[in-house]
Amino acid sequence: MSPKLQKGEELIKGLRPHPLAFYRLYGIWVYIALVGVYFSSSPSIEILEMGPETSARVLWWLSILVPAVLIALFRINWRWLVALAIPALLAFYLPGQLEYTAFLEKWGLLWLSDQNHILTAFGVLGILGTEEHRRSHRYYITNWRLIMESGHLGVHRRTLLYKNINDLVVEQSFAGKIFNFGTIIPITASGLGLGDDFSMAGAAVGTRAMIGAGGGKTVSTPRGRSHHLLEGVGRPEQVHDLIISLMHSQS
């Protein structure tokens, strides 16, 4: 679907994120699905002096919660801990619930009475949801501005005139270098397109009385939500050069 253009405005290029742009999100849900597949094979596990059943249960929880905490810390977003803990809690709680079992019998889905099959199903749903999330992003380059949208039911839209762009940053991961995709971050004078990283150091000396000193430094780094930038677009250098040429034509 093309954006609504102003009189005299022309659409030059429409873009979507590369199929591998959200590969990290795909990887998270593939991992969850594989945990379910692995434990559904009833592996023989013994941890310390715990029995096989207890060992498998402990390892099952650790296999989900430890990566969930690490992902939440790495992405600086604790919603990931909740997002990954909920499937585990439901997979652990639902089997054996009479209402749930009756529902499965009614619809012929008794294979979902196993907690590992439930976990695998959540992983598959996560993969499909990530793909739908990727497809919901739409980027348009016109002769006047950049238009960045995401969402199907609710739409997030950012419009940026070329005259307001001070800088363009291109970021490519190792996978992006191989498959030729990357993120283009437009930065404005007001700071749109920038986020803050904060580092701090301190020291204290004392016997009875404590003397302390500390200092911190905030560094602005290119960063933004996926609808505030061109996330994972193919051939980013060509797109970058196109936008630069349009910026010059507007100056």
PDB file of N, CA and C in Angstrom, residues 135-185:
ATOM      1  N   ARG A 135       6.899  -7.906   8.208  1.00  0.00           N
ATOM      2  CA  ARG A 135       6.106  -7.486   7.055  1.00  0.00           C
ATOM      3  C   ARG A 135       5.298  -6.220   7.332  1.00  0.00           C
ATOM      4  N   SER A 136       5.090  -5.905   8.603  1.00  0.00           N
ATOM      5  CA  SER A 136       4.293  -4.718   8.936  1.00  0.00           C
ATOM      6  C   SER A 136       5.079  -3.420   8.765  1.00  0.00           C
ATOM      7  N   HIS A 137       6.390  -3.526   8.553  1.00  0.00           N
ATOM      8  CA  HIS A 137       7.216  -2.330   8.379  1.00  0.00           C
ATOM      9  C   HIS A 137       7.243  -1.914   6.911  1.00  0.00           C
ATOM     10  N   ARG A 138       7.034  -0.628   6.695  1.00  0.00           N
ATOM     11  CA  ARG A 138       7.034  -0.077   5.338  1.00  0.00           C
ATOM     12  C   ARG A 138       7.787   1.251   5.353  1.00  0.00           C
ATOM     13  N   TYR A 139       8.704   1.391   4.420  1.00  0.00           N
ATOM     14  CA  TYR A 139       9.500   2.609   4.326  1.00  0.00           C
ATOM     15  C   TYR A 139       9.364   3.179   2.915  1.00  0.00           C
ATOM     16  N   TYR A 140       9.145   4.494   2.848  1.00  0.00           N
ATOM     17  CA  TYR A 140       8.957   5.142   1.552  1.00  0.00           C
ATOM     18  C   TYR A 140       9.925   6.319   1.425  1.00  0.00           C
ATOM     19  N   ILE A 141      10.564   6.389   0.277  1.00  0.00           N
ATOM     20  CA  ILE A 141      11.454   7.503  -0.039  1.00  0.00           C
ATOM     21  C   ILE A 141      10.798   8.303  -1.157  1.00  0.00           C
ATOM     22  N   THR A 142      10.438   9.538  -0.858  1.00  0.00           N
ATOM     23  CA  THR A 142       9.850  10.403  -1.879  1.00  0.00           C
ATOM     24  C   THR A 142      10.851  11.506  -2.215  1.00  0.00           C
ATOM     25  N   ASN A 143      10.468  12.368  -3.125  1.00  0.00           N
ATOM     26  CA  ASN A 143      11.364  13.466  -3.490  1.00  0.00           C
ATOM     27  C   ASN A 143      11.395  14.564  -2.428  1.00  0.00           C
ATOM     28  N   TRP A 144      10.515  14.462  -1.396  1.00  0.00           N
ATOM     29  CA  TRP A 144      10.471  15.473  -0.345  1.00  0.00           C
ATOM     30  C   TRP A 144      10.905  14.958   1.029  1.00  0.00           C
ATOM     31  N   ARG A 145      10.617  13.681   1.299  1.00  0.00           N
ATOM     32  CA  ARG A 145      10.719  13.222   2.689  1.00  0.00           C
ATOM     33  C   ARG A 145      10.895  11.714   2.774  1.00  0.00           C
ATOM     34  N   LEU A 146      11.192  11.261   3.998  1.00  0.00           N
ATOM     35  CA  LEU A 146      11.175   9.843   4.345  1.00  0.00           C
ATOM     36  C   LEU A 146       9.905   9.563   5.133  1.00  0.00           C
ATOM     37  N   ILE A 147       9.257   8.448   4.822  1.00  0.00           N
ATOM     38  CA  ILE A 147       8.073   8.021   5.568  1.00  0.00           C
ATOM     39  C   ILE A 147       8.357   6.620   6.091  1.00  0.00           C
ATOM     40  N   MET A 148       8.270   6.449   7.411  1.00  0.00           N
ATOM     41  CA  MET A 148       8.558   5.161   8.040  1.00  0.00           C
ATOM     42  C   MET A 148       7.337   4.722   8.832  1.00  0.00           C
ATOM     43  N   GLU A 149       6.801   3.558   8.494  1.00  0.00           N
ATOM     44  CA  GLU A 149       5.577   3.062   9.114  1.00  0.00           C
ATOM     45  C   GLU A 149       5.775   1.639   9.624  1.00  0.00           C
ATOM     46  N   SER A 150       4.997   1.301  10.634  1.00  0.00           N
ATOM     47  CA  SER A 150       4.920  -0.094  11.068  1.00  0.00           C
ATOM     48  C   SER A 150       3.553  -0.329  11.685  1.00  0.00           C
ATOM     49  N   GLY A 151       3.086  -1.574  11.572  1.00  0.00           N
ATOM     50  CA  GLY A 151       1.809  -1.939  12.166  1.00  0.00           C
ATOM     51  C   GLY A 151       0.749  -2.211  11.121  1.00  0.00           C
ATOM     52  N   HIS A 152      -0.208  -3.068  11.493  1.00  0.00           N
ATOM     53  CA  HIS A 152      -1.349  -3.371  10.638  1.00  0.00           C
ATOM     54  C   HIS A 152      -2.623  -2.765  11.214  1.00  0.00           C
ATOM     55  N   LEU A 153      -2.946  -3.146  12.443  1.00  0.00           N
ATOM     56  CA  LEU A 153      -4.155  -2.621  13.075  1.00  0.00           C
ATOM     57  C   LEU A 153      -3.909  -1.198  13.579  1.00  0.00           C
ATOM     58  N   GLY A 154      -2.903  -1.048  14.424  1.00  0.00           N
ATOM     59  CA  GLY A 154      -2.474   0.278  14.843  1.00  0.00           C
ATOM     60  C   GLY A 154      -1.197   0.629  14.095  1.00  0.00           C
ATOM     61  N   VAL A 155      -1.117   1.847  13.591  1.00  0.00           N
ATOM     62  CA  VAL A 155       0.016   2.231  12.743  1.00  0.00           C
ATOM     63  C   VAL A 155       0.871   3.272  13.452  1.00  0.00           C
ATOM     64  N   HIS A 156       2.188   3.023  13.478  1.00  0.00           N
ATOM     65  CA  HIS A 156       3.164   4.022  13.914  1.00  0.00           C
ATOM     66  C   HIS A 156       3.789   4.616  12.657  1.00  0.00           C
ATOM     67  N   ARG A 157       3.800   5.929  12.586  1.00  0.00           N
ATOM     68  CA  ARG A 157       4.331   6.575  11.383  1.00  0.00           C
ATOM     69  C   ARG A 157       5.247   7.731  11.778  1.00  0.00           C
ATOM     70  N   ARG A 158       6.383   7.803  11.128  1.00  0.00           N
ATOM     71  CA  ARG A 158       7.294   8.937  11.302  1.00  0.00           C
ATOM     72  C   ARG A 158       7.584   9.523   9.932  1.00  0.00           C
ATOM     73  N   THR A 159       7.399  10.826   9.804  1.00  0.00           N
ATOM     74  CA  THR A 159       7.695  11.536   8.561  1.00  0.00           C
ATOM     75  C   THR A 159       8.839  12.502   8.815  1.00  0.00           C
ATOM     76  N   LEU A 160       9.817  12.475   7.939  1.00  0.00           N
ATOM     77  CA  LEU A 160      11.011  13.281   8.149  1.00  0.00           C
ATOM     78  C   LEU A 160      11.391  13.981   6.849  1.00  0.00           C
ATOM     79  N   LEU A 161      11.346  15.306   6.869  1.00  0.00           N
ATOM     80  CA  LEU A 161      11.767  16.091   5.705  1.00  0.00           C
ATOM     81  C   LEU A 161      13.285  16.044   5.586  1.00  0.00           C
ATOM     82  N   TYR A 162      13.770  16.020   4.360  1.00  0.00           N
ATOM     83  CA  TYR A 162      15.219  15.919   4.146  1.00  0.00           C
ATOM     84  C   TYR A 162      15.975  17.102   4.750  1.00  0.00           C
ATOM     85  N   LYS A 163      15.352  18.271   4.756  1.00  0.00           N
ATOM     86  CA  LYS A 163      16.039  19.458   5.282  1.00  0.00           C
ATOM     87  C   LYS A 163      16.262  19.366   6.790  1.00  0.00           C
ATOM     88  N   ASN A 164      15.537  18.455   7.457  1.00  0.00           N
ATOM     89  CA  ASN A 164      15.690  18.300   8.905  1.00  0.00           C
ATOM     90  C   ASN A 164      16.685  17.207   9.285  1.00  0.00           C
ATOM     91  N   ILE A 165      17.224  16.513   8.294  1.00  0.00           N
ATOM     92  CA  ILE A 165      18.185  15.444   8.574  1.00  0.00           C
ATOM     93  C   ILE A 165      19.591  16.025   8.597  1.00  0.00           C
ATOM     94  N   ASN A 166      20.279  15.836   9.717  1.00  0.00           N
ATOM     95  CA  ASN A 166      21.659  16.318   9.846  1.00  0.00           C
ATOM     96  C   ASN A 166      22.684  15.262   9.472  1.00  0.00           C
ATOM     97  N   ASP A 167      22.318  14.002   9.663  1.00  0.00           N
ATOM     98  CA  ASP A 167      23.290  12.936   9.422  1.00  0.00           C
ATOM     99  C   ASP A 167      22.541  11.637   9.147  1.00  0.00           C
ATOM    100  N   LEU A 168      23.206  10.745   8.434  1.00  0.00           N
ATOM    101  CA  LEU A 168      22.682   9.405   8.182  1.00  0.00           C
ATOM    102  C   LEU A 168      23.722   8.396   8.650  1.00  0.00           C
ATOM    103  N   VAL A 169      23.288   7.452   9.464  1.00  0.00           N
ATOM    104  CA  VAL A 169      24.190   6.417   9.965  1.00  0.00           C
ATOM    105  C   VAL A 169      23.759   5.077   9.384  1.00  0.00           C
ATOM    106  N   VAL A 170      24.711   4.333   8.845  1.00  0.00           N
ATOM    107  CA  VAL A 170      24.447   2.990   8.332  1.00  0.00           C
ATOM    108  C   VAL A 170      25.082   1.981   9.281  1.00  0.00           C
ATOM    109  N   GLU A 171      24.283   1.043   9.766  1.00  0.00           N
ATOM    110  CA  GLU A 171      24.780  -0.007  10.653  1.00  0.00           C
ATOM    111  C   GLU A 171      24.537  -1.364  10.009  1.00  0.00           C
ATOM    112  N   GLN A 172      25.574  -2.190   9.988  1.00  0.00           N
ATOM    113  CA  GLN A 172      25.468  -3.540   9.446  1.00  0.00           C
ATOM    114  C   GLN A 172      26.098  -4.529  10.418  1.00  0.00           C
ATOM    115  N   SER A 173      25.364  -5.564  10.747  1.00  0.00           N
ATOM    116  CA  SER A 173      25.919  -6.647  11.549  1.00  0.00           C
ATOM    117  C   SER A 173      26.752  -7.548  10.644  1.00  0.00           C
ATOM    118  N   PHE A 174      27.359  -8.564  11.244  1.00  0.00           N
ATOM    119  CA  PHE A 174      28.137  -9.517  10.445  1.00  0.00           C
ATOM    120  C   PHE A 174      27.236 -10.210   9.425  1.00  0.00           C
ATOM    121  N   ALA A 175      26.036 -10.617   9.878  1.00  0.00           N
ATOM    122  CA  ALA A 175      25.084 -11.246   8.955  1.00  0.00           C
ATOM    123  C   ALA A 175      24.647 -10.261   7.880  1.00  0.00           C
ATOM    124  N   GLY A 176      24.490  -8.983   8.266  1.00  0.00           N
ATOM    125  CA  GLY A 176      24.111  -7.969   7.290  1.00  0.00           C
ATOM    126  C   GLY A 176      25.158  -7.774   6.215  1.00  0.00           C
ATOM    127  N   LYS A 177      26.435  -7.871   6.606  1.00  0.00           N
ATOM    128  CA  LYS A 177      27.510  -7.767   5.625  1.00  0.00           C
ATOM    129  C   LYS A 177      27.448  -8.912   4.619  1.00  0.00           C
ATOM    130  N   ILE A 178      27.157 -10.109   5.123  1.00  0.00           N
ATOM    131  CA  ILE A 178      27.126 -11.284   4.246  1.00  0.00           C
ATOM    132  C   ILE A 178      25.938 -11.228   3.296  1.00  0.00           C
ATOM    133  N   PHE A 179      24.754 -10.891   3.839  1.00  0.00           N
ATOM    134  CA  PHE A 179      23.529 -10.940   3.037  1.00  0.00           C
ATOM    135  C   PHE A 179      23.096  -9.563   2.527  1.00  0.00           C
ATOM    136  N   ASN A 180      23.945  -8.558   2.723  1.00  0.00           N
ATOM    137  CA  ASN A 180      23.735  -7.223   2.159  1.00  0.00           C
ATOM    138  C   ASN A 180      22.440  -6.568   2.643  1.00  0.00           C
ATOM    139  N   PHE A 181      22.304  -6.447   3.950  1.00  0.00           N
ATOM    140  CA  PHE A 181      21.224  -5.646   4.514  1.00  0.00           C
ATOM    141  C   PHE A 181      21.771  -4.886   5.714  1.00  0.00           C
ATOM    142  N   GLY A 182      21.107  -3.801   6.054  1.00  0.00           N
ATOM    143  CA  GLY A 182      21.564  -2.988   7.174  1.00  0.00           C
ATOM    144  C   GLY A 182      20.521  -1.957   7.552  1.00  0.00           C
ATOM    145  N   THR A 183      20.782  -1.270   8.640  1.00  0.00           N
ATOM    146  CA  THR A 183      19.852  -0.278   9.172  1.00  0.00           C
ATOM    147  C   THR A 183      20.379   1.124   8.905  1.00  0.00           C
ATOM    148  N   ILE A 184      19.498   1.981   8.426  1.00  0.00           N
ATOM    149  CA  ILE A 184      19.844   3.377   8.166  1.00  0.00           C
ATOM    150  C   ILE A 184      19.117   4.240   9.191  1.00  0.00           C
ATOM    151  N   ILE A 185      19.888   5.017   9.943  1.00  0.00           N
ATOM    152  CA  ILE A 185      19.332   5.826  11.026  1.00  0.00           C
ATOM    153  C   ILE A 185      19.459   7.302  10.670  1.00  0.00           C
TER     154      ILE A 185
END
